[in-house]
Amino acid sequence: MSIQMNQSLSVDCAVFGFDGRTLKVLLIERRYYAPDTQLDRLKLPGAMILENETLPNAAIRVLEEATGLRKVYLKQIDIFSDPARVSGEELKWINRHHGTHSERVVTVGYYALVKLDDRTVAYTTAKGAQWVAVESIVRLAMDHKQILSAALTLLCREMCQSPVAFELLPRKFTIRQLQTLYGAVLGIEIDNRNFRKKILASGFLCPTSEHEQGVAHKPAQYYVFNRAAYKKAVKEKLRLGFIDNWRY
Amino acid sequence: MSIQMNQSLSVDCAVFGFDGRTLKVLLIERRYYAPDTQLDRLKLPGAMILENETLPNAAIRVLEEATGLRKVYLKQIDIFSDPARVSGEELKWINRHHGTHSERVVTVGYYALVKLDDRTVAYTTAKGAQWVAVESIVRLAMDHKQILSAALTLLCREMCQSPVAFELLPRKFTIRQLQTLYGAVLGIEIDNRNFRKKILASGFLCPTSEHEQGVAHKPAQYYVFNRAAYKKAVKEKLRLGFIDNWRY
DNA sequence: ACAAAAGTGTTCCTCTTACACCCATGA
DNA sequence: TCATGGGTGTAAGAGGAACACTTTTGT
């Protein structure tokens, strides 16, 4: 049986951030990149799994390395196990980069949501990474474009079903910011009256006494996400379309 | 770096079937099982991934081996990558069973839905496998109980969101059978009038001219699932709770 | 004064839920 | 004729969608 040949397991992370206008993803430029080859320059941050590490822990490690952040929202996307997903020059690049001799690399994709504050942007740019608008990305190294697409699909679904949007916003945010975020990620226009009604009725937002300052219009009130209220609501009633009630 | 030590990647499958009353899962009895050890006897079917195989293909292979069926509904559950998920006696058993020398096994869980017809039951029992009511399972080998729990959680969600229930029923089925299945899996009671209304309104069921025979009550009409109508509906309008409309 | 975004209610309609009886068949 | 499950309709309420104007601030 040849099932123990040189195969390795890696994680790749699509790290999303929101700058108030569009959804961005963190890309890193490959080291050891030779411009004369046909390899794409940009890739998602990733790493090989270490000996005593779970996959989620590997993803957390990659995240901290890439962003300097420890507690980030992290979710598994999918496993990419096509034997041919990396081969030829790409495989050579990987082995050179990691000092390995793999014939095959199975990777597990994760996506992460981070708050794009000054500190984080400074950290990532100091590391030579870039925040790129997801709309504008047409190609990435290896099958990373495919991983990114899977991440976006999942992110859209998650945004509609659980309060992950807050992971992309500062602690204090306006309802309009939240709405803009939903609109940008989902690519739809949202009626602001219905949105406010729905989001406020959920009871998951707590108003603060603070308002925007220095804006050339009526200053908006800041809210914070009430995670406790959300968890309580979930515990009391799980609900989702179709036959909404289940055991597990 | 010690990232290329003996680690292997396996798949394990929770194969579900419905006997008209309760949800069952296919379990196999371990070979090389020594009764004096403390290892649990029953496990989910599984295998190591082969060299030229994707993970889904490995799962398909396991499925065919276990059930004799080729085209089955198959969905990834999760990855189980805790370095300690198998160790000690369990790890020894695995290495003996597969002829490997792994220090660590990461496994990918899949769940499958099969139609429990006579042929399939005959095949599986001939192989020494058992269909066990999921309700009654308290322990399984390794972390398979945990994998099974994750499978059930996912199955419940899927049942509420897409027409996977039909994978568990014969091609021709009565609406009552469908309702019983939903009730059994979700563990809820469902009002038959509302259920019929909703399910028929969806347009995904085609009535046949056939009815039950030999039953001591009004014979029920048989229906078949209209997959084409379902796909068309999905294409026209994706919908799910909260903000129902998205791009990807 | 004007530009720019915040914030606010109502109506209509669809979908969900709760609920009880007659029908067709085999024993 | 009785036991068994199949099959049917309606009314009330909740939730979603569409829609336009006033308010507050900076310039």
CSV table of N, CA and C (backbone and C1' of nucleotides) in Angstrom, one decimal, chain B residues 176 192-193 196-197 216-221, chain D residues 3-11 16-17:
chain,number,residue,atom,x,y,z
B,176,ARG,N,-47.2,10.6,3.7
B,176,ARG,CA,-47.1,10.2,5.1
B,176,ARG,C,-45.7,9.7,5.4
B,192,ASN,N,-50.2,17.0,9.9
B,192,ASN,CA,-50.2,16.5,8.6
B,192,ASN,C,-50.8,17.4,7.5
B,193,ARG,N,-51.8,18.1,7.9
B,193,ARG,CA,-52.5,19.0,7.0
B,193,ARG,C,-51.5,20.1,6.5
B,196,ARG,N,-48.7,18.5,4.3
B,196,ARG,CA,-49.1,18.3,2.9
B,196,ARG,C,-49.2,19.5,2.1
B,197,LYS,N,-49.8,20.5,2.7
B,197,LYS,CA,-50.0,21.8,2.0
B,197,LYS,C,-48.6,22.3,1.6
B,216,ALA,N,-54.9,-1.9,5.5
B,216,ALA,CA,-56.2,-2.0,6.1
B,216,ALA,C,-56.7,-0.6,6.4
B,217,HIS,N,-56.6,0.3,5.4
B,217,HIS,CA,-57.2,1.6,5.5
B,217,HIS,C,-57.1,2.2,4.1
B,218,LYS,N,-57.6,3.4,4.0
B,218,LYS,CA,-57.6,4.0,2.7
B,218,LYS,C,-56.2,4.0,2.1
B,219,PRO,N,-56.0,3.5,0.9
B,219,PRO,CA,-54.6,3.4,0.4
B,219,PRO,C,-54.1,4.7,0.0
B,220,ALA,N,-52.8,5.0,0.3
B,220,ALA,CA,-52.3,6.3,0.1
B,220,ALA,C,-51.7,6.3,-1.4
B,221,GLN,N,-51.7,7.5,-1.9
B,221,GLN,CA,-51.1,7.7,-3.3
B,221,GLN,C,-49.6,7.8,-3.2
D,3,DA,P,-63.4,-0.5,17.2
D,3,DA,O5',-61.9,-0.6,16.8
D,3,DA,C5',-61.4,-1.8,16.3
D,3,DA,C4',-60.3,-1.6,15.3
D,3,DA,C3',-59.4,-0.3,15.6
D,3,DA,O3',-58.1,-0.7,15.3
D,3,DA,C1',-60.3,-0.2,13.4
D,4,DT,P,-56.9,0.2,15.8
D,4,DT,O5',-56.3,0.7,14.4
D,4,DT,C5',-55.9,-0.2,13.4
D,4,DT,C4',-55.7,0.6,12.1
D,4,DT,C3',-55.0,1.9,12.3
D,4,DT,O3',-53.8,1.9,11.7
D,4,DT,C1',-56.8,2.2,10.8
D,5,DG,P,-52.4,2.8,12.2
D,5,DG,O5',-52.4,3.9,11.1
D,5,DG,C5',-51.9,3.6,9.9
D,5,DG,C4',-52.7,4.3,8.8
D,5,DG,C3',-52.2,5.8,8.6
D,5,DG,O3',-51.8,6.0,7.3
D,5,DG,C1',-54.5,5.6,8.7
D,6,DG,P,-51.6,7.3,6.5
D,6,DG,O5',-52.9,7.4,5.7
D,6,DG,C5',-53.1,6.5,4.6
D,6,DG,C4',-54.0,7.1,3.5
D,6,DG,C3',-53.6,8.5,3.0
D,6,DG,O3',-53.9,8.5,1.6
D,6,DG,C1',-55.5,8.8,4.2
D,7,DG,P,-53.3,9.7,0.7
D,7,DG,O5',-54.3,10.9,1.0
D,7,DG,C5',-55.6,10.8,0.4
D,7,DG,C4',-56.5,11.9,1.0
D,7,DG,C3',-56.1,13.3,0.8
D,7,DG,O3',-56.9,13.9,-0.1
D,7,DG,C1',-56.9,12.9,3.0
D,8,DT,P,-56.6,15.3,-0.7
D,8,DT,O5',-57.5,16.4,0.1
D,8,DT,C5',-58.9,16.3,0.0
D,8,DT,C4',-59.6,17.1,1.1
D,8,DT,C3',-59.3,18.6,1.1
D,8,DT,O3',-60.5,19.3,1.0
D,8,DT,C1',-59.1,17.7,3.2
D,9,DG,P,-60.6,20.7,0.2
D,9,DG,O5',-60.8,21.7,1.3
D,9,DG,C5',-62.0,21.6,2.1
D,9,DG,C4',-61.9,22.7,3.2
D,9,DG,C3',-61.7,24.1,2.7
D,9,DG,O3',-62.7,24.9,3.2
D,9,DG,C1',-60.2,23.6,4.5
D,10,DT,P,-62.8,26.5,2.8
D,10,DT,O5',-63.2,27.1,4.2
D,10,DT,C5',-63.3,26.3,5.4
D,10,DT,C4',-62.7,27.2,6.6
D,10,DT,C3',-62.5,28.6,6.2
D,10,DT,O3',-62.8,29.4,7.4
D,10,DT,C1',-60.5,27.7,7.1
D,11,DA,P,-63.2,30.9,7.2
D,11,DA,O5',-63.3,31.4,8.7
D,11,DA,C5',-63.0,30.5,9.8
D,11,DA,C4',-61.9,31.1,10.7
D,11,DA,C3',-61.7,32.6,10.6
D,11,DA,O3',-61.4,33.1,11.9
D,11,DA,C1',-59.7,31.5,10.1
D,16,DG,P,-39.8,38.5,9.2
D,16,DG,O5',-40.5,38.8,7.8
D,16,DG,C5',-40.5,37.8,6.7
D,16,DG,C4',-40.8,38.5,5.4
D,16,DG,C3',-39.8,39.5,5.0
D,16,DG,O3',-39.6,39.4,3.6
D,16,DG,C1',-41.9,40.6,5.3
D,17,DA,P,-38.7,40.5,2.8
D,17,DA,O5',-39.8,41.4,2.2
D,17,DA,C5',-40.7,40.9,1.2
D,17,DA,C4',-41.4,42.0,0.4
D,17,DA,C3',-40.4,43.1,-0.1
D,17,DA,O3',-40.9,43.6,-1.3
D,17,DA,C1',-41.9,44.0,1.5
